[in-house]
mmCIF file with all atom_site columns, C-alpha atoms in Angstrom:
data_model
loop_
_atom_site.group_PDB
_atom_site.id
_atom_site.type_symbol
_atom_site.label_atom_id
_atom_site.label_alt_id
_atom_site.label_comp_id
_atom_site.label_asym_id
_atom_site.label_entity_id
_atom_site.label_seq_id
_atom_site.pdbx_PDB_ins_code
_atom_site.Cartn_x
_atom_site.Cartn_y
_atom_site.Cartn_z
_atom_site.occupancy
_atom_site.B_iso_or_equiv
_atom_site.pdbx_formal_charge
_atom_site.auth_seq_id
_atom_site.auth_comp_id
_atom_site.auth_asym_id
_atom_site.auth_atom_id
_atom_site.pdbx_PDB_model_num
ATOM 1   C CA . UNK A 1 1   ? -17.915 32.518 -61.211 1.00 0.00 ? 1   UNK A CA 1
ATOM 2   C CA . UNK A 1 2   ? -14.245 31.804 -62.212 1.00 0.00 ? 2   UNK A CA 1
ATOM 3   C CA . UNK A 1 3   ? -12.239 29.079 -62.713 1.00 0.00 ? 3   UNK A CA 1
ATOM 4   C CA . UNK A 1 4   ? -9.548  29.148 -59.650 1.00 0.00 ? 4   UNK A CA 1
ATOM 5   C CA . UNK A 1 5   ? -7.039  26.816 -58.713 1.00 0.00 ? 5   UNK A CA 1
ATOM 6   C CA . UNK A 1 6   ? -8.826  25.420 -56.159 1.00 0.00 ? 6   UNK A CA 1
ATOM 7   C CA . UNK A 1 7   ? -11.138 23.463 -58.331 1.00 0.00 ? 7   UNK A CA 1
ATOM 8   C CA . UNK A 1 8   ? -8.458  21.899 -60.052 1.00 0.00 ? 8   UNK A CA 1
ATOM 9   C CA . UNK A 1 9   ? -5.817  21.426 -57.872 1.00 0.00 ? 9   UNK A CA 1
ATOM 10  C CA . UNK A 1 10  ? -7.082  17.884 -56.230 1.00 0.00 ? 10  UNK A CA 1
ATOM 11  C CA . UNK A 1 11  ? -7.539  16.925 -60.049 1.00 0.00 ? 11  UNK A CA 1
ATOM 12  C CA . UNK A 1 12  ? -3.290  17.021 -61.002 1.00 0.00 ? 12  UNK A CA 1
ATOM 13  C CA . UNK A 1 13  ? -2.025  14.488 -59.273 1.00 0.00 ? 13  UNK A CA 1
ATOM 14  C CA . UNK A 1 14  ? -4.739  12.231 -61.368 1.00 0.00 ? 14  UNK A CA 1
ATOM 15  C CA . UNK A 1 15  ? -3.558  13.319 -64.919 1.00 0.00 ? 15  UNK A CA 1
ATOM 16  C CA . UNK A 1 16  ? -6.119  15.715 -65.438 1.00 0.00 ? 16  UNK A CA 1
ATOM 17  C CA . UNK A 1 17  ? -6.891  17.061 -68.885 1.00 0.00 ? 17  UNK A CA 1
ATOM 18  C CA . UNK A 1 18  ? -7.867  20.404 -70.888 1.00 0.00 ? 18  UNK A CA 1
ATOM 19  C CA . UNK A 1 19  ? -10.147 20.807 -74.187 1.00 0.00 ? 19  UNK A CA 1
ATOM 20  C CA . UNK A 1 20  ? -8.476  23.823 -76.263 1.00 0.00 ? 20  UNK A CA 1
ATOM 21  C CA . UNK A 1 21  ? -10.629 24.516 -79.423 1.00 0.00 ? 21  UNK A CA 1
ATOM 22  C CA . UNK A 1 22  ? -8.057  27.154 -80.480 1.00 0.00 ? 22  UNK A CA 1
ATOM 23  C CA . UNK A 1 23  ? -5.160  24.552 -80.728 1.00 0.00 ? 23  UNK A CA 1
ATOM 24  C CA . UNK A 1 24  ? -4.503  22.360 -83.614 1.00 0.00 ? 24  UNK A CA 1
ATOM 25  C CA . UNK A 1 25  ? -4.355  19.278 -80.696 1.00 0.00 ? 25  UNK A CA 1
ATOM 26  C CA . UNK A 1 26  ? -8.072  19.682 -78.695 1.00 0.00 ? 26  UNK A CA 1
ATOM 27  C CA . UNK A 1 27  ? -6.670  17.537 -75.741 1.00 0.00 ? 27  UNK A CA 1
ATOM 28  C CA . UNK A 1 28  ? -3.813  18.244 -73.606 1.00 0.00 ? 28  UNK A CA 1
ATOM 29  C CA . UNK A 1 29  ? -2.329  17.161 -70.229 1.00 0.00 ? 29  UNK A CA 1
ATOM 30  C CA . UNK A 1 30  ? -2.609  19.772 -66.990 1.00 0.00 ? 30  UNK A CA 1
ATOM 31  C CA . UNK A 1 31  ? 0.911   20.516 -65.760 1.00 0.00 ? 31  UNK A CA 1
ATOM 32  C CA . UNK A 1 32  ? 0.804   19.933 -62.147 1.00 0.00 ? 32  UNK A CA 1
ATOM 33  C CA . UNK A 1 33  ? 4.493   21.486 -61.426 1.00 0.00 ? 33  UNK A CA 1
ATOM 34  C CA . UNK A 1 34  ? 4.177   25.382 -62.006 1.00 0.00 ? 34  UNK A CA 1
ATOM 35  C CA . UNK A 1 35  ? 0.597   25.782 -62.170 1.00 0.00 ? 35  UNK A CA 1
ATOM 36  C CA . UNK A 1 36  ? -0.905  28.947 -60.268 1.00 0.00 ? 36  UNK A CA 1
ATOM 37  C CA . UNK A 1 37  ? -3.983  31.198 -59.974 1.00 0.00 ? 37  UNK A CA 1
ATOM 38  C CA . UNK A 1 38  ? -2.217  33.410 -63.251 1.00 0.00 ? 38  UNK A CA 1
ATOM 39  C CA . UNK A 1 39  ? -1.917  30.254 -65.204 1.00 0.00 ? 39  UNK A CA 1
ATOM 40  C CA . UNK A 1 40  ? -5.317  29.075 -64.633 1.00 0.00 ? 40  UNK A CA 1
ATOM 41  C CA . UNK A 1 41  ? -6.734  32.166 -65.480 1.00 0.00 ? 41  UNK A CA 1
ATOM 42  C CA . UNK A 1 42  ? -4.584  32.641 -69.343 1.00 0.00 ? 42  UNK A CA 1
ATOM 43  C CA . UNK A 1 43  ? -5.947  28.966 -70.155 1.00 0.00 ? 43  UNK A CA 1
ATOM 44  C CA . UNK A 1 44  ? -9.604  29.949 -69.114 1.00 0.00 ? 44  UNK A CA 1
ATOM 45  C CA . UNK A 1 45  ? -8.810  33.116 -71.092 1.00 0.00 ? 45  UNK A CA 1
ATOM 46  C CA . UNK A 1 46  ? -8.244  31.341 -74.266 1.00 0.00 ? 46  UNK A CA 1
ATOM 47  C CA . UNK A 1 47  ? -10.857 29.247 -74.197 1.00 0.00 ? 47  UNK A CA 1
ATOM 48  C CA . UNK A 1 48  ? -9.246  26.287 -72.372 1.00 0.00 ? 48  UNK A CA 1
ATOM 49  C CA . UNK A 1 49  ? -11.566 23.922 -69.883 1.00 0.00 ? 49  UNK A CA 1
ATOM 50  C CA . UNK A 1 50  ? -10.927 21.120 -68.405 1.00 0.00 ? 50  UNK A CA 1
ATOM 51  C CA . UNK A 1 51  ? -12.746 17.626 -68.876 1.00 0.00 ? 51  UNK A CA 1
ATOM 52  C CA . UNK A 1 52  ? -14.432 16.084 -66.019 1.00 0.00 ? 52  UNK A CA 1
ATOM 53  C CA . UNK A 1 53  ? -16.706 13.750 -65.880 1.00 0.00 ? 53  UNK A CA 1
ATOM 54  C CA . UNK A 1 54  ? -20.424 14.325 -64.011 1.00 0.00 ? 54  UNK A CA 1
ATOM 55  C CA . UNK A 1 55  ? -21.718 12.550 -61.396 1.00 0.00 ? 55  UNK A CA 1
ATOM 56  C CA . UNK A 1 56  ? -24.190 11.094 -63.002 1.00 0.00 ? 56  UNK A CA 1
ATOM 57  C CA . UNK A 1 57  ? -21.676 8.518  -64.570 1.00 0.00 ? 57  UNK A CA 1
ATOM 58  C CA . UNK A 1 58  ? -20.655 7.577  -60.719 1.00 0.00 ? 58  UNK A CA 1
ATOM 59  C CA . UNK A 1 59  ? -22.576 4.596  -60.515 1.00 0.00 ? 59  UNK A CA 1
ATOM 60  C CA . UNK A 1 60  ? -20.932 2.986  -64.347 1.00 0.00 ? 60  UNK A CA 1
ATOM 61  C CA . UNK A 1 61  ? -17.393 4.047  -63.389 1.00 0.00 ? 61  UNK A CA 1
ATOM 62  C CA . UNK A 1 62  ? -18.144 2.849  -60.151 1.00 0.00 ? 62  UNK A CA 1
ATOM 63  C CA . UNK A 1 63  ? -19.519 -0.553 -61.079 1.00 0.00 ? 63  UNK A CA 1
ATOM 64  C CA . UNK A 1 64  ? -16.710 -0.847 -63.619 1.00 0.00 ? 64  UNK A CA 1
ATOM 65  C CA . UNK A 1 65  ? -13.935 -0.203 -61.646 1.00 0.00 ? 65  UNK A CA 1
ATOM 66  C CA . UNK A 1 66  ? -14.891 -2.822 -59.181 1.00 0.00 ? 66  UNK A CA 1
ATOM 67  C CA . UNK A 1 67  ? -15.509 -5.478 -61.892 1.00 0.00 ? 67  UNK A CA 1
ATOM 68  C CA . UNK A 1 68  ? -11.903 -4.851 -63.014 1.00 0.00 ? 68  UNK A CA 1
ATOM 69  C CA . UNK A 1 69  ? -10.701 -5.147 -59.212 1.00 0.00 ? 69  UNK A CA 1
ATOM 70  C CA . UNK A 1 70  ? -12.180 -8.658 -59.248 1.00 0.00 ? 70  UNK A CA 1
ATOM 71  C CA . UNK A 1 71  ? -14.515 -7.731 -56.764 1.00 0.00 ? 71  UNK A CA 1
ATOM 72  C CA . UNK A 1 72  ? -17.824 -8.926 -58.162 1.00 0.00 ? 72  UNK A CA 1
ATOM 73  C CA . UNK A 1 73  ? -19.830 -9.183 -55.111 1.00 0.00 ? 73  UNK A CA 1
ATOM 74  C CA . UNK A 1 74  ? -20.883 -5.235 -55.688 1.00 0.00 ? 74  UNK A CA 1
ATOM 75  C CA . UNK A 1 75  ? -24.405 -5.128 -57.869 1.00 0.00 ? 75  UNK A CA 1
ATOM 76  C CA . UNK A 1 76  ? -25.155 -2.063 -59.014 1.00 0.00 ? 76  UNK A CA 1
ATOM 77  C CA . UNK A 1 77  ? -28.122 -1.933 -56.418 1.00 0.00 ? 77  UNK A CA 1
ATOM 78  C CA . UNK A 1 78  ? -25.369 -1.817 -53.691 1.00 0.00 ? 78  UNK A CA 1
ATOM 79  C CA . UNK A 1 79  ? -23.474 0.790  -55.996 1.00 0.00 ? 79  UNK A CA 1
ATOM 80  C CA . UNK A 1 80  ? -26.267 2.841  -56.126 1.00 0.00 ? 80  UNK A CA 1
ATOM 81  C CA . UNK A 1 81  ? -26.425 2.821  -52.073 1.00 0.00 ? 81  UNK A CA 1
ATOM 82  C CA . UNK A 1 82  ? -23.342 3.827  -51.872 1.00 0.00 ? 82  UNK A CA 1
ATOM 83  C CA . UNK A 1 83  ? -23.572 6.716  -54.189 1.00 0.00 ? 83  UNK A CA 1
ATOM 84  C CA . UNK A 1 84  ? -26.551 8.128  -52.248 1.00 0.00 ? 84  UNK A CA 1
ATOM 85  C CA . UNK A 1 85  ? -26.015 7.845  -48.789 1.00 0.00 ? 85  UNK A CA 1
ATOM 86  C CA . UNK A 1 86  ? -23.889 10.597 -47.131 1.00 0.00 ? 86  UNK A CA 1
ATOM 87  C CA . UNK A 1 87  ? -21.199 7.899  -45.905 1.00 0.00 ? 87  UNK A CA 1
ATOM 88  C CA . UNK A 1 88  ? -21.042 6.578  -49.520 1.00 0.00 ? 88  UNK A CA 1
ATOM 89  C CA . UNK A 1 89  ? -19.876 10.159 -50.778 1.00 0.00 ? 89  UNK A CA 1
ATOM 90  C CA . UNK A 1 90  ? -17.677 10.848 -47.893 1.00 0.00 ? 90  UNK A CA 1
ATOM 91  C CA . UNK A 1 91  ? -16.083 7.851  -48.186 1.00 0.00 ? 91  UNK A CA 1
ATOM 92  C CA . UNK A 1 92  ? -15.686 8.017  -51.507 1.00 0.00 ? 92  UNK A CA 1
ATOM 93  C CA . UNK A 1 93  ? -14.454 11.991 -51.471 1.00 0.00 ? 93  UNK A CA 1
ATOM 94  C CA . UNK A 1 94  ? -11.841 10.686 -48.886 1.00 0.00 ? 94  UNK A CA 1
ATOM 95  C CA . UNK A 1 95  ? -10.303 7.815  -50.963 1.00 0.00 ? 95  UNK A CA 1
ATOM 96  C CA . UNK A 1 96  ? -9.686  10.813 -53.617 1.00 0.00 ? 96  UNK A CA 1
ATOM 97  C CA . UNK A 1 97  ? -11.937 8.391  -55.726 1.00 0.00 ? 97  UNK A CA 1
ATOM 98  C CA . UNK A 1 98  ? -14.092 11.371 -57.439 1.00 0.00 ? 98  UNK A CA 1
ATOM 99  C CA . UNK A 1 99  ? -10.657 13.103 -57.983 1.00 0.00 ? 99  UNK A CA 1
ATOM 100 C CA . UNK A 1 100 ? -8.902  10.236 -59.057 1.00 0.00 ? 100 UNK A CA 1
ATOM 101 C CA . UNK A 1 101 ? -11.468 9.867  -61.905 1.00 0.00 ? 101 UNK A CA 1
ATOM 102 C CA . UNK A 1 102 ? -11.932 13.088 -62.699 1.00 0.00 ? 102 UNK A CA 1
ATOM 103 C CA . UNK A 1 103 ? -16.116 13.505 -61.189 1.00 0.00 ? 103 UNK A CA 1
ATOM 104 C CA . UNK A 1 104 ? -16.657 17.346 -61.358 1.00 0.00 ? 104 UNK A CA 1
ATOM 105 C CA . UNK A 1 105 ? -17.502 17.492 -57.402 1.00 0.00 ? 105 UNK A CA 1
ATOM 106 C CA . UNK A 1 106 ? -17.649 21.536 -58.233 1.00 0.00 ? 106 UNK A CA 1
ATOM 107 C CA . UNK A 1 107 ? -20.368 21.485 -60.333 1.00 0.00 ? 107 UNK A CA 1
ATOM 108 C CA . UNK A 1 108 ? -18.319 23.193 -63.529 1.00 0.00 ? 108 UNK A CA 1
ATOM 109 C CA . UNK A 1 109 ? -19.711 21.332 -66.297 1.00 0.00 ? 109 UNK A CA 1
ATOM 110 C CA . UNK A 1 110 ? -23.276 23.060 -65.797 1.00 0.00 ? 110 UNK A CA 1
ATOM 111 C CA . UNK A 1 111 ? -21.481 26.665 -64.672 1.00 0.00 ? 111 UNK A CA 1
ATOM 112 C CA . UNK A 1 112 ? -19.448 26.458 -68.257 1.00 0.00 ? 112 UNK A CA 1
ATOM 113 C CA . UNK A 1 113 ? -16.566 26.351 -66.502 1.00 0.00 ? 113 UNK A CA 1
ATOM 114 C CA . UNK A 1 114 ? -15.451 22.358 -67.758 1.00 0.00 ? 114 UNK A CA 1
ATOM 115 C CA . UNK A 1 115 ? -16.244 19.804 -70.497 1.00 0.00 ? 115 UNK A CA 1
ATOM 116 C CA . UNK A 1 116 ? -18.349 17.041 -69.755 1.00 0.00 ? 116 UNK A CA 1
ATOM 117 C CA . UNK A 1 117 ? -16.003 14.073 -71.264 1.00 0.00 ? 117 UNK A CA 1
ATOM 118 C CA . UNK A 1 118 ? -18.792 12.660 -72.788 1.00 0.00 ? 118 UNK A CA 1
ATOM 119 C CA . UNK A 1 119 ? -19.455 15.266 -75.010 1.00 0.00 ? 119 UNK A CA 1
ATOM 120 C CA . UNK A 1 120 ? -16.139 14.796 -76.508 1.00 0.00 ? 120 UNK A CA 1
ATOM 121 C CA . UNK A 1 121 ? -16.474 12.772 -79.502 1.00 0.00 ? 121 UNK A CA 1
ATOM 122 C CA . UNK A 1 122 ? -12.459 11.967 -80.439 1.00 0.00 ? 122 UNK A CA 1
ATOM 123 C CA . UNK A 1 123 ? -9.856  11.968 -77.951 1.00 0.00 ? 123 UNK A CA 1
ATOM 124 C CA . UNK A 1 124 ? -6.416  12.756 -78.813 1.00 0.00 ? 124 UNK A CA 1
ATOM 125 C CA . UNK A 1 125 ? -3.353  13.419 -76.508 1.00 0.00 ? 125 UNK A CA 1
ATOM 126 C CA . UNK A 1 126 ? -0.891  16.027 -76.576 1.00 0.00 ? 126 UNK A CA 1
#
């Protein structure tokens, strides 16, 4: 399996990011404006992934998130219900949440195809 711009593109509009070993700065920002199928594939050719997270961190970011909303009625018993039941991901595919935070809904982290974030040990921009 490839890499295609069809995995990515619901990830741009969220600031998605790339690891490049083969640059002297490892993390850099996806261009959403001018990105196509031949750009995709040169950055995959050199080495280039992006970094998503998996969904096993959904229920942390999740329960997080919420805490920071001020909405502290949510235990993470009620996160995890949400997680697991069928409405819980649909609702939370069609708020763009999993895009929005970069969840790897593709499964590319375990096809090679993306970084797991938290396998990253220093973050820098570029």
């Amino acid at each position: 399996m490839k890499l295609e711009l069809k995995h990515l593109a619901p990830y741009l509009p969220y600031g998605l990011k790339r690891h490049c070993p083969s640059s002297n700065v490892r993390i850099h920002d996806y261009a959403a404006m001018q990105f196509t199928q031949e750009t995709c594939d040169r950055h995959q050719s050199y080495g280039w992934k992006p970094i998503l997270r998996p969904l096993s961190d959904l229920t942390e970011i999740f329960y997080w998130d919420n805490l920071q909303d001020g909405d502290c009625e949510l235990d993470r018993e009620r996160i995890n219900e949400i997680k697991n039941s069928p409405r819980g991901h649909l609702k939370l595919y069609q708020s763009n949440y999993l895009f929005k935070h970069h969840f790897d809904i593709f499964g590319l982290i375990e096809k090679g195809l993306a970084i797991d974030i938290n396998t990253l040990s220093v973050q820098n921009d570029g």
